[in-house]
Short mmCIF file of C-alpha atoms and ligand atoms in Angstrom, two decimals:
data_model
loop_
_atom_site.label_atom_id
_atom_site.label_comp_id
_atom_site.label_asym_id
_atom_site.label_seq_id
_atom_site.Cartn_x
_atom_site.Cartn_y
_atom_site.Cartn_z
CA MET A 1471 32.46 109.65 -1.31
CA ASN A 1472 32.06 111.36 -4.66
CA SER A 1473 31.14 115.03 -4.99
CA SER A 1474 31.13 115.68 -8.77
CA ARG A 1475 29.14 112.96 -10.47
CA PRO A 1476 28.03 112.74 -14.08
CA ALA A 1477 24.30 113.43 -14.54
CA MET A 1478 23.43 109.76 -15.21
CA SER A 1479 24.78 108.63 -11.86
CA GLU A 1480 22.29 110.80 -9.98
CA ASP A 1481 19.58 108.30 -10.93
CA LEU A 1482 21.58 105.38 -9.55
CA LYS A 1483 21.28 103.78 -6.14
CA PRO A 1484 24.63 103.49 -4.35
CA PHE A 1485 26.75 100.42 -5.02
CA GLU A 1486 27.75 98.52 -1.86
CA LEU A 1487 31.41 97.57 -1.74
CA TYR A 1488 32.30 94.98 0.90
CA TYR A 1489 35.79 95.54 2.26
CA ARG A 1490 37.98 94.86 5.23
CA GLY A 1491 40.13 97.79 6.40
CA PRO A 1492 43.13 98.59 4.22
CA SER A 1493 43.54 95.13 2.65
CA PRO A 1494 44.19 96.03 -1.00
CA ASN A 1495 41.81 94.22 -3.37
CA PRO A 1496 38.58 96.12 -2.53
CA TRP A 1497 40.38 99.43 -2.99
CA LYS A 1498 40.98 98.65 -6.65
CA VAL A 1499 37.20 98.56 -7.08
CA ALA A 1500 36.80 101.73 -4.99
CA ILE A 1501 39.18 103.58 -7.33
CA VAL A 1502 37.25 102.48 -10.43
CA LEU A 1503 33.88 103.41 -8.88
CA GLU A 1504 35.24 106.83 -7.95
CA GLU A 1505 36.88 107.37 -11.34
CA LEU A 1506 33.59 106.60 -13.07
CA GLY A 1507 31.75 109.03 -10.80
CA LEU A 1508 29.38 106.35 -9.53
CA PRO A 1509 27.63 106.58 -6.15
CA TRP A 1510 28.96 103.95 -3.75
CA LYS A 1511 29.54 103.12 -0.13
CA PHE A 1512 31.78 100.79 1.82
CA VAL A 1513 30.34 97.98 3.95
CA GLU A 1514 32.91 96.63 6.39
CA VAL A 1515 33.14 92.87 6.96
CA GLN A 1516 34.76 91.62 10.17
CA ALA A 1517 37.27 88.74 10.09
CA ASP A 1518 34.88 86.35 11.83
CA GLU A 1519 32.09 87.10 9.31
CA LEU A 1520 34.06 86.34 6.12
CA LYS A 1521 33.84 82.54 6.08
CA LYS A 1522 30.19 82.11 7.02
CA GLU A 1523 26.70 83.12 5.99
CA PRO A 1524 25.35 85.61 5.15
CA TYR A 1525 28.67 86.81 3.67
CA LEU A 1526 29.35 83.54 1.78
CA SER A 1527 26.22 84.18 -0.25
CA LEU A 1528 27.84 87.39 -1.48
CA ASN A 1529 31.27 85.84 -2.07
CA PRO A 1530 31.51 82.02 -1.91
CA ASN A 1531 35.31 82.39 -1.60
CA GLY A 1532 34.93 84.13 1.77
CA ARG A 1533 37.17 87.04 0.87
CA VAL A 1534 36.77 90.70 0.02
CA PRO A 1535 35.72 92.41 -2.16
CA ALA A 1536 32.13 91.71 -3.08
CA LEU A 1537 30.02 94.29 -4.88
CA VAL A 1538 26.25 94.65 -4.77
CA ASP A 1539 24.77 96.73 -7.59
CA PRO A 1540 21.14 97.37 -6.58
CA ASN A 1541 20.51 99.07 -9.93
CA LYS A 1542 20.82 95.82 -11.86
CA SER A 1543 20.16 93.43 -8.96
CA ILE A 1544 23.53 91.78 -9.28
CA THR A 1545 26.14 90.68 -6.73
CA LEU A 1546 29.69 90.01 -7.90
CA TRP A 1547 33.00 88.90 -6.38
CA GLU A 1548 36.65 88.66 -7.52
CA SER A 1549 37.97 92.17 -8.02
CA GLY A 1550 38.90 91.67 -11.69
CA ALA A 1551 35.43 90.39 -12.58
CA ILE A 1552 33.83 93.27 -10.68
CA ILE A 1553 35.97 95.80 -12.54
CA ASP A 1554 35.21 94.14 -15.91
CA TYR A 1555 31.51 94.53 -15.07
CA LEU A 1556 31.81 98.20 -14.07
CA ILE A 1557 33.71 99.01 -17.25
CA ALA A 1558 31.27 97.10 -19.50
CA GLU A 1559 28.12 98.50 -17.90
CA TYR A 1560 29.09 101.97 -16.67
CA ASP A 1561 32.01 103.31 -18.74
CA ALA A 1562 29.94 104.31 -21.77
CA SER A 1563 32.20 107.29 -22.52
CA ALA A 1564 35.31 105.03 -22.52
CA LYS A 1565 37.04 107.08 -19.81
CA LEU A 1566 38.97 104.06 -18.53
CA HIS A 1567 39.10 101.66 -21.46
CA TYR A 1568 39.61 101.31 -25.20
CA PRO A 1569 36.35 100.20 -26.87
CA ARG A 1570 36.40 96.85 -28.66
CA THR A 1571 35.82 98.45 -32.06
CA ALA A 1572 38.04 98.00 -35.13
CA ALA A 1573 39.96 101.23 -34.44
CA THR A 1574 40.95 100.29 -30.87
CA LEU A 1575 40.69 96.50 -30.89
CA VAL A 1576 44.42 96.02 -30.30
CA PRO A 1577 44.76 98.33 -27.26
CA SER A 1578 41.50 96.98 -25.86
CA TYR A 1579 42.95 93.44 -25.71
CA GLN A 1580 46.39 94.68 -24.63
CA THR A 1581 44.67 96.27 -21.63
CA ARG A 1582 43.31 92.82 -20.74
CA CYS A 1583 46.90 91.47 -20.67
CA TRP A 1584 47.87 94.01 -18.00
CA GLU A 1585 44.67 93.39 -16.09
CA HIS A 1586 45.43 89.66 -15.92
CA PHE A 1587 49.06 90.37 -15.02
CA GLN A 1588 47.83 92.43 -12.08
CA MET A 1589 45.41 89.70 -10.96
CA SER A 1590 47.84 86.79 -11.33
CA GLY A 1591 51.29 88.41 -11.12
CA GLN A 1592 51.00 91.30 -8.69
CA GLY A 1593 48.12 90.47 -6.31
CA PRO A 1594 49.01 86.91 -5.21
CA TYR A 1595 52.78 87.47 -4.98
CA PHE A 1596 52.53 90.74 -3.06
CA GLY A 1597 49.92 89.09 -0.84
CA GLN A 1598 52.23 86.13 -0.12
CA LYS A 1599 55.07 88.51 0.79
CA ASN A 1600 52.78 90.06 3.36
CA TRP A 1601 51.71 86.65 4.65
CA PHE A 1602 55.23 85.28 5.11
CA SER A 1603 56.45 88.56 6.65
CA TYR A 1604 53.72 88.85 9.29
CA ALA A 1605 51.18 86.04 9.50
CA HIS A 1606 52.93 82.72 8.87
CA PRO A 1607 53.50 80.84 12.16
CA GLU A 1608 57.17 80.05 11.33
CA LYS A 1609 59.76 82.59 10.19
CA LEU A 1610 60.85 81.36 6.75
CA PRO A 1611 63.50 83.75 5.37
CA SER A 1612 63.69 81.88 2.06
CA ALA A 1613 59.93 82.36 1.47
CA ILE A 1614 60.14 86.04 2.42
CA GLU A 1615 63.06 86.46 0.04
CA ARG A 1616 61.29 84.65 -2.79
CA TYR A 1617 58.25 86.91 -2.64
CA ALA A 1618 60.36 90.08 -2.16
CA ASN A 1619 62.18 89.07 -5.33
CA GLU A 1620 58.85 88.57 -7.10
CA ILE A 1621 57.90 92.15 -6.15
CA ARG A 1622 61.19 93.31 -7.68
CA ARG A 1623 60.59 91.17 -10.78
CA VAL A 1624 57.00 92.34 -11.36
CA THR A 1625 58.07 95.96 -10.85
CA GLY A 1626 60.93 95.42 -13.29
CA VAL A 1627 58.48 94.13 -15.91
CA LEU A 1628 56.35 97.27 -15.60
CA ASP A 1629 59.42 99.52 -15.59
CA ALA A 1630 60.94 97.91 -18.70
CA HIS A 1631 57.63 97.98 -20.59
CA LEU A 1632 57.00 101.66 -19.87
CA ALA A 1633 60.59 102.60 -20.72
CA LYS A 1634 60.52 100.59 -23.97
CA HIS A 1635 57.28 102.12 -25.24
CA GLY A 1636 57.74 105.62 -23.81
CA THR A 1637 53.99 105.91 -23.15
CA PRO A 1638 52.56 107.59 -20.05
CA PHE A 1639 50.39 104.55 -19.27
CA LEU A 1640 50.62 100.80 -19.81
CA VAL A 1641 48.66 100.96 -23.06
CA GLY A 1642 49.24 104.23 -24.86
CA ASP A 1643 48.23 107.60 -23.53
CA ARG A 1644 45.02 106.58 -21.74
CA ALA A 1645 44.98 105.62 -18.05
CA THR A 1646 42.86 102.48 -18.13
CA TYR A 1647 41.30 100.30 -15.47
CA ALA A 1648 44.39 98.08 -15.77
CA ASP A 1649 46.80 100.85 -14.73
CA LEU A 1650 44.53 101.73 -11.81
CA MET A 1651 44.32 98.14 -10.58
CA PHE A 1652 48.03 98.16 -9.66
CA VAL A 1653 47.68 101.14 -7.30
CA PRO A 1654 46.56 99.70 -3.92
CA TYR A 1655 49.18 96.92 -3.71
CA TYR A 1656 51.96 99.36 -4.63
CA LYS A 1657 50.67 101.87 -2.09
CA SER A 1658 50.92 99.06 0.52
CA VAL A 1659 54.55 98.24 -0.30
CA PRO A 1660 56.29 100.97 1.75
CA PHE A 1661 53.72 100.77 4.58
CA VAL A 1662 53.75 97.03 5.23
CA ILE A 1663 54.34 94.63 2.39
CA ALA A 1664 58.00 95.38 1.66
CA PRO A 1665 59.36 98.60 3.21
CA GLU A 1666 62.85 97.24 2.44
CA ILE A 1667 62.22 97.70 -1.31
CA ASP A 1668 62.75 101.21 -2.67
CA LEU A 1669 60.23 101.49 -5.50
CA ALA A 1670 61.70 104.84 -6.59
CA GLU A 1671 64.72 102.92 -7.90
CA TYR A 1672 62.52 101.80 -10.81
CA ARG A 1673 62.42 105.27 -12.27
CA THR A 1674 60.09 104.97 -15.26
CA PHE A 1675 57.75 102.78 -13.24
CA TYR A 1676 57.79 105.25 -10.34
CA ALA A 1677 56.94 108.22 -12.60
CA TRP A 1678 53.95 106.18 -13.85
CA LEU A 1679 52.87 105.37 -10.29
CA GLU A 1680 53.08 109.02 -9.29
CA ARG A 1681 51.04 109.94 -12.39
CA LEU A 1682 48.34 107.56 -11.14
CA TYR A 1683 48.53 108.76 -7.51
CA ALA A 1684 48.03 112.36 -8.74
CA ARG A 1685 44.63 111.63 -10.30
CA PRO A 1686 41.92 113.26 -8.14
CA ALA A 1687 39.85 110.07 -7.74
CA VAL A 1688 42.92 108.01 -6.83
CA ALA A 1689 44.16 110.67 -4.39
CA GLN A 1690 40.75 110.76 -2.71
CA VAL A 1691 40.34 106.99 -2.36
CA MET A 1692 43.96 106.30 -1.43
CA GLY A 1693 43.96 109.21 1.05
CA GLU A 1694 41.21 107.37 2.93
CA TRP A 1695 43.14 104.11 2.52
CA GLU A 1696 46.21 105.73 4.11
CA ARG A 1697 44.17 107.00 7.06
CA GLN A 1698 42.84 103.46 7.63
CA MET A 1699 46.28 101.87 7.16
CA VAL A 1700 47.92 104.21 9.70
CA ALA A 1701 45.14 103.39 12.20
CA ALA A 1702 45.50 99.63 11.55
CA LEU A 1703 49.28 99.79 12.07
CA ALA A 1704 48.82 101.69 15.35
CA THR A 1705 46.35 99.04 16.56
CA ARG A 1706 48.75 96.24 15.54
CA LYS A 1707 51.59 97.95 17.45
CA SER A 1708 49.61 98.46 20.64
CA GLN A 1709 48.32 94.84 20.51
CA LYS A 1710 51.93 93.61 20.21
CA GLU A 1711 53.05 95.78 23.12
CA GLU A 1712 50.13 94.57 25.23
CA ALA A 1713 50.94 90.91 24.42
CA ALA A 1714 54.62 91.47 25.28
CA ALA A 1715 53.69 93.13 28.59
CA THR A 1716 51.31 90.26 29.46
CA ALA A 1717 53.98 87.67 28.59
CA GLY A 1718 56.47 89.58 30.81
CA LYS A 1719 54.05 89.51 33.75
CA THR A 1720 53.45 85.76 33.51
CA GLU A 1721 57.16 84.79 33.30
N1 GSH B 625 41.47 87.20 -6.17
C1 GSH B 625 40.69 87.82 -5.13
C2 GSH B 625 41.54 87.98 -3.88
C3 GSH B 625 40.72 88.45 -2.71
C4 GSH B 625 41.55 88.51 -1.45
O1 GSH B 625 42.58 87.82 -1.31
N2 GSH B 625 41.10 89.32 -0.50
C5 GSH B 625 41.78 89.44 0.77
C6 GSH B 625 41.93 90.92 1.14
S1 GSH B 625 42.88 91.82 -0.03
C7 GSH B 625 40.94 88.79 1.85
O2 GSH B 625 39.74 88.83 1.83
N3 GSH B 625 41.60 88.19 2.85
C8 GSH B 625 40.93 87.63 4.00
C9 GSH B 625 41.06 86.14 4.07
O3 GSH B 625 41.73 85.54 3.24
O4 GSH B 625 40.47 85.56 4.97
C10 GSH B 625 40.18 89.19 -5.64
O5 GSH B 625 40.93 89.83 -6.38
O6 GSH B 625 39.06 89.58 -5.31
#
């Protein structure tokens, strides 16, 4: 996907990123790979392949993403762990992180706080909102409301932090891997997860999000994400219409 790579990356074999359509977690890794100018390619996993071999040998949790780095013969899973690895091994120029040296020790660990907040506070709650809105067999308005409120709460935390510190990014003036990790779930909010929530109401937060969306690597990766999301929504709609028509015929 990348056209302008740093010289070092020309010697690298492409990373293989296992993903499944527009579901958000793999796209966090895609953004970091693209930002670092590393060569990579997507490998799509079908729903019926996730919970069995050979995929379970890549990710014992049977979910995406998994990342194979043929350059160091390593396979990793859990998006946060994958991103930690990419930053430690391939961000030598500290484009997306603060080095753990005396001068930047504090922001380096503060970045970790936001990374963990994304992994534990944004990902699972936004994911549960999606589940209870579309996939759960019963309609449970109280569960939908709880997770919608969690989206509002998490967004409020980011908004208040950015407003209080007046910095362009979560930790100072550098866009780190932690900022970038929030992008795919927020991009999914108006499309599917919670179109009823107007993210632009959180003004400082929204300016930050737009700052991230405007980065060339993010725009490139999330442009492809949007194409896939629009296609997935069209498929979902036509499957629903087909099911309704079939049900009508059999009544
Ligand atoms: N904590 C995991 C979450 C992975 C996850 O939930 N992946 C979703 C897609 S975003 C998935 O594979 N869902 C399919 C399933 O649960 O069967 C990570 O960050 O890698």
